CSV table of C-alpha atoms and ligand atoms in Angstrom, one decimal:
chain,number,residue,atom,x,y,z
T,14,UNK,CA,42.0,82.4,84.7
T,15,UNK,CA,43.1,81.5,81.0
T,16,UNK,CA,42.0,77.7,81.4
T,17,UNK,CA,38.8,76.5,80.1
T,18,UNK,CA,35.5,75.9,82.0
T,19,UNK,CA,33.3,72.9,82.5
T,20,UNK,CA,29.7,73.7,82.5
T,21,UNK,CA,28.5,72.3,86.0
T,22,UNK,CA,24.8,70.9,85.2
T,23,UNK,CA,24.5,69.6,89.0
T,24,UNK,CA,24.3,73.2,89.9
T,25,UNK,CA,21.6,73.8,87.7
T,26,UNK,CA,19.5,70.5,88.0
T,27,UNK,CA,21.0,68.5,91.0
T,28,UNK,CA,18.4,65.7,90.0
T,29,UNK,CA,20.0,65.5,86.4
T,30,UNK,CA,21.4,61.6,86.4
T,31,UNK,CA,21.5,61.2,82.6
T,32,UNK,CA,23.4,63.6,79.9
T,33,UNK,CA,25.3,64.0,76.9
T,34,UNK,CA,28.5,66.0,76.4
T,35,UNK,CA,31.7,66.6,74.1
T,36,UNK,CA,34.9,65.5,75.0
T,37,UNK,CA,37.4,68.6,75.3
T,38,UNK,CA,40.3,66.7,76.4
T,39,UNK,CA,42.0,63.6,77.6
T,40,UNK,CA,44.9,63.3,79.8
T,41,UNK,CA,45.6,59.5,80.1
T,42,UNK,CA,42.9,57.9,82.3
T,43,UNK,CA,41.2,61.3,82.9
T,44,UNK,CA,38.4,63.0,80.8
T,45,UNK,CA,37.4,66.5,80.5
T,46,UNK,CA,33.9,67.2,79.0
T,47,UNK,CA,32.3,70.7,78.1
T,48,UNK,CA,29.9,69.9,80.4
T,49,UNK,CA,29.1,67.4,83.3
T,50,UNK,CA,26.2,66.5,86.1
T,51,UNK,CA,29.1,64.4,87.7
T,52,UNK,CA,29.8,66.2,91.2
T,53,UNK,CA,33.6,66.3,91.7
T,54,UNK,CA,33.2,66.2,95.5
T,55,UNK,CA,33.3,69.3,98.1
T,56,UNK,CA,32.2,70.4,101.3
T,57,UNK,CA,32.7,67.1,102.8
T,58,UNK,CA,30.6,65.0,100.2
T,59,UNK,CA,32.4,62.4,98.4
T,60,UNK,CA,32.6,62.5,94.6
T,61,UNK,CA,30.1,60.8,91.9
T,62,UNK,CA,30.6,57.4,90.0
T,63,UNK,CA,28.8,56.2,87.2
T,64,UNK,CA,29.3,55.5,83.4
T,65,UNK,CA,30.8,57.3,80.6
T,66,UNK,CA,30.4,56.2,76.7
T,67,UNK,CA,29.5,52.5,78.4
T,68,UNK,CA,32.9,52.8,80.3
T,69,UNK,CA,33.0,53.2,84.3
T,70,UNK,CA,33.7,56.6,85.7
T,71,UNK,CA,35.8,55.4,88.7
T,72,UNK,CA,36.5,59.0,90.0
T,73,UNK,CA,35.8,62.8,89.5
T,74,UNK,CA,37.8,65.7,90.7
T,75,UNK,CA,38.1,69.2,90.3
T,76,UNK,CA,41.0,71.1,88.9
T,77,UNK,CA,40.9,74.7,88.2
T,78,UNK,CA,37.6,75.5,86.4
T,79,UNK,CA,37.4,72.1,85.2
T,80,UNK,CA,36.1,68.7,86.1
T,81,UNK,CA,38.1,65.7,85.4
T,82,UNK,CA,36.4,62.2,85.3
T,83,UNK,CA,38.7,58.9,85.5
T,84,UNK,CA,37.8,56.6,83.0
T,85,UNK,CA,40.2,53.7,82.6
T,86,UNK,CA,40.4,51.9,79.2
T,87,UNK,CA,39.2,55.1,77.6
T,88,UNK,CA,40.1,55.8,74.0
T,89,UNK,CA,38.0,58.9,73.5
T,90,UNK,CA,39.2,61.9,71.3
T,91,UNK,CA,38.4,65.3,71.6
T,92,UNK,CA,35.1,66.3,69.9
T,93,UNK,CA,33.3,62.7,70.9
T,94,UNK,CA,29.9,62.9,71.8
T,95,UNK,CA,29.3,60.4,74.8
T,96,UNK,CA,26.7,59.5,76.8
T,97,UNK,CA,26.8,59.6,80.5
T,98,UNK,CA,24.9,58.6,83.7
T,99,UNK,CA,25.7,58.9,87.3
T,100,UNK,CA,25.2,56.3,89.8
T,101,UNK,CA,22.0,57.9,91.2
T,102,UNK,CA,21.4,55.6,93.9
T,103,UNK,CA,24.7,56.7,95.5
T,104,UNK,CA,24.3,60.3,94.6
T,105,UNK,CA,20.8,60.8,96.0
T,106,UNK,CA,21.8,59.1,99.2
T,107,UNK,CA,24.8,61.6,99.5
T,108,UNK,CA,22.2,64.6,98.5
T,109,UNK,CA,19.9,63.6,101.5
T,110,UNK,CA,23.2,63.0,103.6
T,111,UNK,CA,24.6,66.6,102.8
T,112,UNK,CA,21.1,68.2,103.4
T,113,UNK,CA,20.7,66.2,106.3
T,114,UNK,CA,24.1,67.6,107.4
T,115,UNK,CA,22.6,71.1,107.0
T,116,UNK,CA,19.6,70.5,109.1
T,117,UNK,CA,21.4,68.7,112.0
T,118,UNK,CA,23.9,71.3,112.4
T,119,UNK,CA,21.4,74.3,112.1
T,120,UNK,CA,19.4,72.6,115.0
T,121,UNK,CA,22.4,71.6,117.1
T,122,UNK,CA,23.8,75.5,116.6
T,123,UNK,CA,20.2,76.8,117.6
T,124,UNK,CA,20.6,74.8,120.7
T,125,UNK,CA,24.3,75.9,121.6
T,126,UNK,CA,25.5,78.8,119.3
T,127,UNK,CA,29.0,78.0,120.5
T,128,UNK,CA,29.3,74.7,119.0
T,129,UNK,CA,31.4,74.9,116.0
T,130,UNK,CA,31.2,72.8,112.9
T,131,UNK,CA,35.1,71.3,112.2
T,132,UNK,CA,34.5,68.8,109.5
T,133,UNK,CA,32.0,67.0,107.8
T,134,UNK,CA,32.1,63.4,105.7
T,135,UNK,CA,29.1,62.4,103.4
T,136,UNK,CA,30.4,59.1,101.9
T,137,UNK,CA,28.2,55.8,101.0
T,138,UNK,CA,29.1,54.2,104.2
T,139,UNK,CA,29.4,57.0,106.6
T,140,UNK,CA,27.5,60.5,107.2
T,141,UNK,CA,29.1,62.5,109.8
T,142,UNK,CA,29.9,66.3,111.1
T,143,UNK,CA,32.7,66.9,113.5
T,144,UNK,CA,31.7,69.6,115.9
T,145,UNK,CA,33.8,71.6,118.8
T,146,UNK,CA,32.0,72.6,122.2
T,147,UNK,CA,29.7,70.9,124.8
T,148,UNK,CA,27.6,68.1,122.9
T,149,UNK,CA,26.0,65.4,124.8
T,150,UNK,CA,23.1,63.2,124.3
T,151,UNK,CA,20.5,65.5,125.7
T,152,UNK,CA,21.4,68.0,123.1
T,153,UNK,CA,21.4,65.7,120.1
T,154,UNK,CA,18.1,64.4,121.1
T,155,UNK,CA,16.6,67.5,121.4
T,156,UNK,CA,18.4,68.3,117.6
T,157,UNK,CA,17.3,65.3,116.5
T,158,UNK,CA,13.6,65.9,117.3
T,159,UNK,CA,13.5,69.2,115.6
T,160,UNK,CA,15.2,67.8,112.6
T,161,UNK,CA,12.6,65.2,112.4
T,162,UNK,CA,9.8,67.9,112.6
T,163,UNK,CA,11.4,70.1,110.1
T,164,UNK,CA,11.4,67.0,107.8
T,165,UNK,CA,7.5,66.4,108.4
T,166,UNK,CA,7.1,70.4,107.7
T,167,UNK,CA,8.2,69.5,104.2
T,168,UNK,CA,10.4,72.6,104.0
T,169,UNK,CA,11.6,73.8,100.7
T,170,UNK,CA,15.7,73.8,100.1
T,171,UNK,CA,16.7,76.3,97.8
T,172,UNK,CA,19.7,78.2,96.5
T,173,UNK,CA,20.9,81.6,95.6
T,174,UNK,CA,24.0,82.9,94.4
T,175,UNK,CA,25.6,86.4,96.0
T,176,UNK,CA,28.5,87.8,95.3
T,177,UNK,CA,31.4,87.2,98.0
T,178,UNK,CA,31.1,91.0,99.5
T,179,UNK,CA,27.4,91.1,99.3
T,180,UNK,CA,25.4,92.0,102.4
T,181,UNK,CA,23.2,89.0,101.9
T,182,UNK,CA,26.0,86.7,103.5
T,183,UNK,CA,26.4,88.6,106.4
T,184,UNK,CA,24.2,86.7,108.2
T,185,UNK,CA,24.5,83.2,107.2
T,186,UNK,CA,26.9,80.1,108.3
T,187,UNK,CA,29.8,80.6,106.1
T,188,UNK,CA,32.0,77.8,105.7
T,189,UNK,CA,34.9,79.5,104.3
T,190,UNK,CA,36.4,76.0,102.6
T,191,UNK,CA,33.4,75.8,100.6
T,192,UNK,CA,33.8,79.5,98.8
T,193,UNK,CA,36.0,79.1,96.1
T,194,UNK,CA,35.2,81.7,93.2
T,195,UNK,CA,34.1,85.2,93.7
T,196,UNK,CA,30.2,84.0,94.3
T,197,UNK,CA,28.9,82.0,97.0
T,198,UNK,CA,25.9,80.0,96.7
T,199,UNK,CA,23.8,80.2,99.7
T,200,UNK,CA,21.5,77.1,100.7
T,201,UNK,CA,18.4,77.8,102.3
T,202,UNK,CA,16.3,75.1,104.3
T,203,UNK,CA,12.8,77.2,104.9
T,204,UNK,CA,13.7,80.1,107.1
T,205,UNK,CA,15.6,77.9,109.3
T,206,UNK,CA,18.9,77.9,107.9
T,207,UNK,CA,21.0,79.5,105.5
T,208,UNK,CA,24.6,78.2,104.9
T,209,UNK,CA,27.3,78.9,101.8
T,210,UNK,CA,27.8,75.8,100.1
T,211,UNK,CA,28.7,74.6,96.9
T,212,UNK,CA,27.4,71.0,97.2
T,213,UNK,CA,24.4,69.0,95.8
T,214,UNK,CA,21.0,69.5,98.0
T,215,UNK,CA,17.5,67.9,97.6
T,216,UNK,CA,14.7,70.3,96.9
T,217,UNK,CA,12.7,69.2,100.1
T,218,UNK,CA,13.3,68.1,103.4
T,219,UNK,CA,10.7,65.4,102.8
T,220,UNK,CA,12.9,63.5,100.8
T,221,UNK,CA,15.0,62.7,104.2
T,222,UNK,CA,11.9,61.0,105.2
T,223,UNK,CA,13.8,60.8,108.9
T,224,UNK,CA,17.2,61.6,110.5
T,225,UNK,CA,18.6,59.4,113.0
T,226,UNK,CA,21.6,60.1,115.0
T,227,UNK,CA,23.5,56.6,115.2
T,228,UNK,CA,26.8,57.6,117.2
T,229,UNK,CA,28.1,60.5,119.2
T,230,UNK,CA,32.0,59.6,120.2
T,231,UNK,CA,34.5,62.1,121.4
T,232,UNK,CA,37.1,62.8,118.8
T,233,UNK,CA,40.8,64.2,118.4
T,234,UNK,CA,41.5,66.7,119.7
T,235,UNK,CA,40.0,66.6,123.1
T,236,UNK,CA,36.7,68.6,122.9
T,237,UNK,CA,35.8,67.7,119.2
T,238,UNK,CA,33.0,65.1,118.8
T,239,UNK,CA,32.0,62.9,115.7
T,240,UNK,CA,28.2,62.6,115.2
T,241,UNK,CA,27.0,60.0,112.9
T,242,UNK,CA,24.0,59.7,111.3
T,243,UNK,CA,21.6,58.2,108.7
T,244,UNK,CA,18.9,59.2,106.6
T,245,UNK,CA,15.8,57.6,104.9
T,246,UNK,CA,15.1,54.0,104.7
T,247,UNK,CA,18.3,53.0,106.4
T,248,UNK,CA,17.6,55.3,109.2
T,249,UNK,CA,14.1,53.7,109.7
T,250,UNK,CA,15.6,50.1,109.8
T,251,UNK,CA,18.3,51.3,112.2
T,252,UNK,CA,16.1,53.0,114.6
T,253,UNK,CA,13.6,50.0,114.4
T,254,UNK,CA,16.5,47.4,115.1
T,255,UNK,CA,18.1,49.5,117.9
T,256,UNK,CA,14.5,49.9,119.6
T,257,UNK,CA,14.3,46.3,119.4
T,258,UNK,CA,17.5,45.7,121.0
T,259,UNK,CA,17.1,48.3,123.8
T,260,UNK,CA,13.4,46.5,124.6
T,261,UNK,CA,15.5,43.1,124.8
T,262,UNK,CA,17.8,44.9,127.2
T,263,UNK,CA,15.4,46.4,129.2
T,264,UNK,CA,13.4,43.0,129.7
T,265,UNK,CA,16.8,41.4,130.6
T,266,UNK,CA,17.2,43.8,133.6
T,267,UNK,CA,13.6,44.1,134.5
T,268,UNK,CA,13.5,47.8,133.8
T,269,UNK,CA,11.3,49.9,131.8
T,270,UNK,CA,12.7,50.8,128.5
T,271,UNK,CA,12.7,54.6,129.3
T,272,UNK,CA,14.9,53.7,132.3
T,273,UNK,CA,17.3,51.3,130.8
T,274,UNK,CA,20.5,53.6,131.2
T,275,UNK,CA,19.3,54.3,134.7
T,276,UNK,CA,18.7,50.6,135.5
T,277,UNK,CA,22.0,49.7,133.7
T,278,UNK,CA,23.7,52.5,135.5
T,279,UNK,CA,22.8,51.1,138.8
T,280,UNK,CA,23.7,47.6,137.9
T,281,UNK,CA,27.2,48.5,137.0
T,282,UNK,CA,28.0,50.4,140.4
T,283,UNK,CA,26.6,47.4,142.2
T,284,UNK,CA,29.0,45.0,140.1
T,285,UNK,CA,31.8,47.2,141.4
T,286,UNK,CA,30.6,46.9,144.8
T,287,UNK,CA,30.2,43.0,144.6
T,288,UNK,CA,33.8,43.0,143.0
T,289,UNK,CA,35.1,44.9,145.5
T,290,UNK,CA,33.9,42.5,148.4
T,291,UNK,CA,34.8,39.3,146.2
T,292,UNK,CA,38.4,40.8,146.3
T,293,UNK,CA,38.4,41.5,150.1
T,294,UNK,CA,37.2,38.0,150.9
T,295,UNK,CA,39.5,36.6,148.6
T,296,UNK,CA,42.2,38.2,150.3
T,297,UNK,CA,41.1,37.1,153.8
T,298,UNK,CA,40.8,33.6,152.3
T,299,UNK,CA,44.4,33.6,151.0
T,300,UNK,CA,45.6,34.8,154.3
T,301,UNK,CA,44.1,32.2,156.2
T,302,UNK,CA,44.8,29.4,153.8
T,303,UNK,CA,45.7,26.3,156.0
T,304,UNK,CA,48.5,23.8,154.7
T,305,UNK,CA,47.6,20.1,154.1
T,306,UNK,CA,50.3,17.3,154.4
T,307,UNK,CA,51.5,15.4,151.2
T,308,UNK,CA,54.1,12.9,151.2
T,309,UNK,CA,56.2,15.2,153.6
T,310,UNK,CA,55.6,18.5,152.2
T,311,UNK,CA,53.5,21.3,153.4
T,312,UNK,CA,51.0,22.2,150.5
T,313,UNK,CA,49.0,25.5,150.4
T,314,UNK,CA,46.3,25.3,147.4
T,315,UNK,CA,43.1,27.1,146.6
T,316,UNK,CA,40.9,28.8,144.0
T,317,UNK,CA,40.2,32.5,144.2
T,318,UNK,CA,38.2,35.2,142.3
T,319,UNK,CA,38.7,38.6,141.9
T,320,UNK,CA,42.4,39.1,143.1
T,321,UNK,CA,44.8,40.9,141.0
T,322,UNK,CA,47.9,39.1,139.9
T,323,UNK,CA,50.2,40.9,142.0
T,324,UNK,CA,48.6,39.9,145.3
T,325,UNK,CA,48.4,36.4,144.3
T,326,UNK,CA,52.2,36.4,142.9
T,327,UNK,CA,53.3,38.0,146.5
T,328,UNK,CA,51.0,35.5,148.4
T,329,UNK,CA,52.5,32.5,146.6
T,330,UNK,CA,56.2,33.6,147.2
T,331,UNK,CA,55.2,34.4,150.9
T,332,UNK,CA,53.7,30.9,151.5
T,333,UNK,CA,56.7,28.8,150.4
T,334,UNK,CA,59.4,30.8,152.5
T,335,UNK,CA,59.2,28.1,155.0
T,336,UNK,CA,61.0,24.8,154.5
T,337,UNK,CA,59.4,21.9,152.4
T,338,UNK,CA,56.7,23.9,151.4
T,339,UNK,CA,54.7,24.1,147.9
T,340,UNK,CA,51.7,26.7,146.8
T,341,UNK,CA,49.4,26.0,144.1
T,342,UNK,CA,47.2,28.6,143.4
T,343,UNK,CA,44.7,28.8,141.0
T,344,UNK,CA,42.8,32.3,140.2
T,345,UNK,CA,39.4,32.2,138.4
T,346,UNK,CA,37.9,35.6,136.6
T,347,UNK,CA,37.7,36.2,133.1
T,348,UNK,CA,40.5,33.8,132.6
T,349,UNK,CA,41.9,30.8,134.8
T,350,UNK,CA,45.7,31.6,135.9
T,351,UNK,CA,47.7,29.1,137.6
T,352,UNK,CA,50.7,29.9,139.9
T,353,UNK,CA,53.1,27.2,141.4
T,354,UNK,CA,55.4,28.1,143.8
T,355,UNK,CA,57.9,25.8,145.7
T,356,UNK,CA,60.6,26.4,148.7
T,357,UNK,CA,64.2,26.3,147.6
T,358,UNK,CA,65.0,23.2,149.5
T,359,UNK,CA,62.9,21.3,148.0
T,360,UNK,CA,64.1,19.2,144.9
T,361,UNK,CA,61.3,19.8,142.7
T,362,UNK,CA,60.7,21.8,139.5
T,363,UNK,CA,57.6,24.3,139.7
T,364,UNK,CA,57.5,24.4,135.7
T,365,UNK,CA,56.8,20.8,135.7
T,366,UNK,CA,53.8,21.0,138.0
T,367,UNK,CA,52.5,24.0,136.3
T,368,UNK,CA,52.9,22.2,132.9
T,369,UNK,CA,50.4,19.3,134.5
T,370,UNK,CA,48.1,21.8,135.6
T,371,UNK,CA,47.7,23.8,132.2
T,372,UNK,CA,47.7,20.6,130.3
T,373,UNK,CA,44.0,19.8,131.2
T,374,UNK,CA,42.9,23.7,130.5
T,375,UNK,CA,45.1,24.0,127.4
T,376,UNK,CA,47.1,26.7,128.8
T,377,UNK,CA,50.2,28.4,128.6
T,378,UNK,CA,52.9,29.5,130.9
T,379,UNK,CA,56.6,29.4,132.1
T,380,UNK,CA,58.7,30.5,135.0
T,381,UNK,CA,61.7,29.4,137.0
T,382,UNK,CA,62.7,26.2,139.0
T,383,UNK,CA,60.6,27.9,142.1
T,384,UNK,CA,58.1,30.2,140.7
T,385,UNK,CA,56.0,29.6,137.7
T,386,UNK,CA,52.8,30.9,136.5
T,387,UNK,CA,50.5,30.6,133.3
T,388,UNK,CA,47.3,31.2,132.0
T,389,UNK,CA,44.2,29.5,129.9
T,390,UNK,CA,40.8,30.8,128.5
T,391,UNK,CA,38.6,28.3,130.4
T,392,UNK,CA,38.2,29.6,133.7
T,393,UNK,CA,35.3,27.2,134.7
T,394,UNK,CA,38.1,24.5,134.6
T,395,UNK,CA,39.6,25.8,137.8
T,396,UNK,CA,39.2,22.8,139.9
T,397,UNK,CA,40.2,20.4,137.0
T,398,UNK,CA,43.7,22.6,136.6
T,399,UNK,CA,44.4,22.5,140.5
T,400,UNK,CA,43.5,18.5,140.5
T,401,UNK,CA,46.0,18.0,137.9
T,402,UNK,CA,48.6,20.2,139.3
T,403,UNK,CA,48.4,18.6,142.6
T,404,UNK,CA,48.4,14.9,140.9
T,405,UNK,CA,51.6,16.2,139.3
T,406,UNK,CA,53.2,17.2,142.5
T,407,UNK,CA,52.2,13.9,144.2
T,408,UNK,CA,53.7,12.0,141.3
T,409,UNK,CA,56.8,13.6,141.5
T,410,UNK,CA,57.6,13.5,145.1
T,411,UNK,CA,59.4,10.8,146.6
T,412,UNK,CA,56.6,8.1,147.8
T,413,UNK,CA,55.8,8.0,151.5
I,26,ZN,ZN1,25.7,71.8,101.4
């Protein structure tokens, strides 16, 4: 190898948070010590941060067999003794997350051995594993329950070193990217799971207190899934918050909480049926629109819901095919839409009538002389918009 080697104290004692060490080299901001408890990151777990000689350790990374600590503003010299401290709260959270990941994936792969582990992210803000294969909520829920049973069973987490070609490693989950040297560290959780991993772990599953899956989303490429989770107090708080939300939602739709997903699925399809009916009524009403007389022109006007823009635009254009005809159509859905069309023989500008209507709803729009349209965010003011546009038309027509 040739290079020097940092003694990795976190491999001997992952609970060591304070230590002293000797500076062996300084490369600008980066400090190399004879030994360190700072985990440089690996296996998806983010590196530690903390303090060295009273200065912030911003980042830590491996380089060959050494660990580099980023300590901005340091004036350390070779041979200096430095007191070091890891940001323990942050690190302990990452250790639990990491061990939780082992346990969760172990349970998922027991339920379906075809599911592969693709990527792991254990950071202060996100704990997740990306997997490839048929993952769905029923599997996740079952795995989560077994994980929490294992937490309650207080299983020991231990590790042993084995040489890369030893028989011991034949029967374990190998994560090739986690194996660097000739030797492999094998991390066992009770007799449930064995995995090759160089990361830092807790000693007993009880330290997790709880594991909660908080998100299951499909990821890229197609067939991959991102599973997010939380452990400990954060998991408990989130579980309580989510259970409260689902109780409220269940009450709102008058369903038992256990039947909430079914109830919402039913409501969703009822809504689709209702929207379809509304669209069909809207089309019929639009087709049966009767004109009113206004100062020598025929005016078609009305308020509609659930119709797409194309239907409305086509109808408005169709209505003004005759002479001396104006159409003012308002649609009221999530937004408000106003359409003004005028037959070509009239000395009227659709844009001006549109502007009159949109003024009262603070909308925006544009178009040409014979056709203009615009929208606004206040669908509840459809009547006002129609009234204002009609008033605008009246004012722009020659008096009777
Ligand atoms: Zn691990």
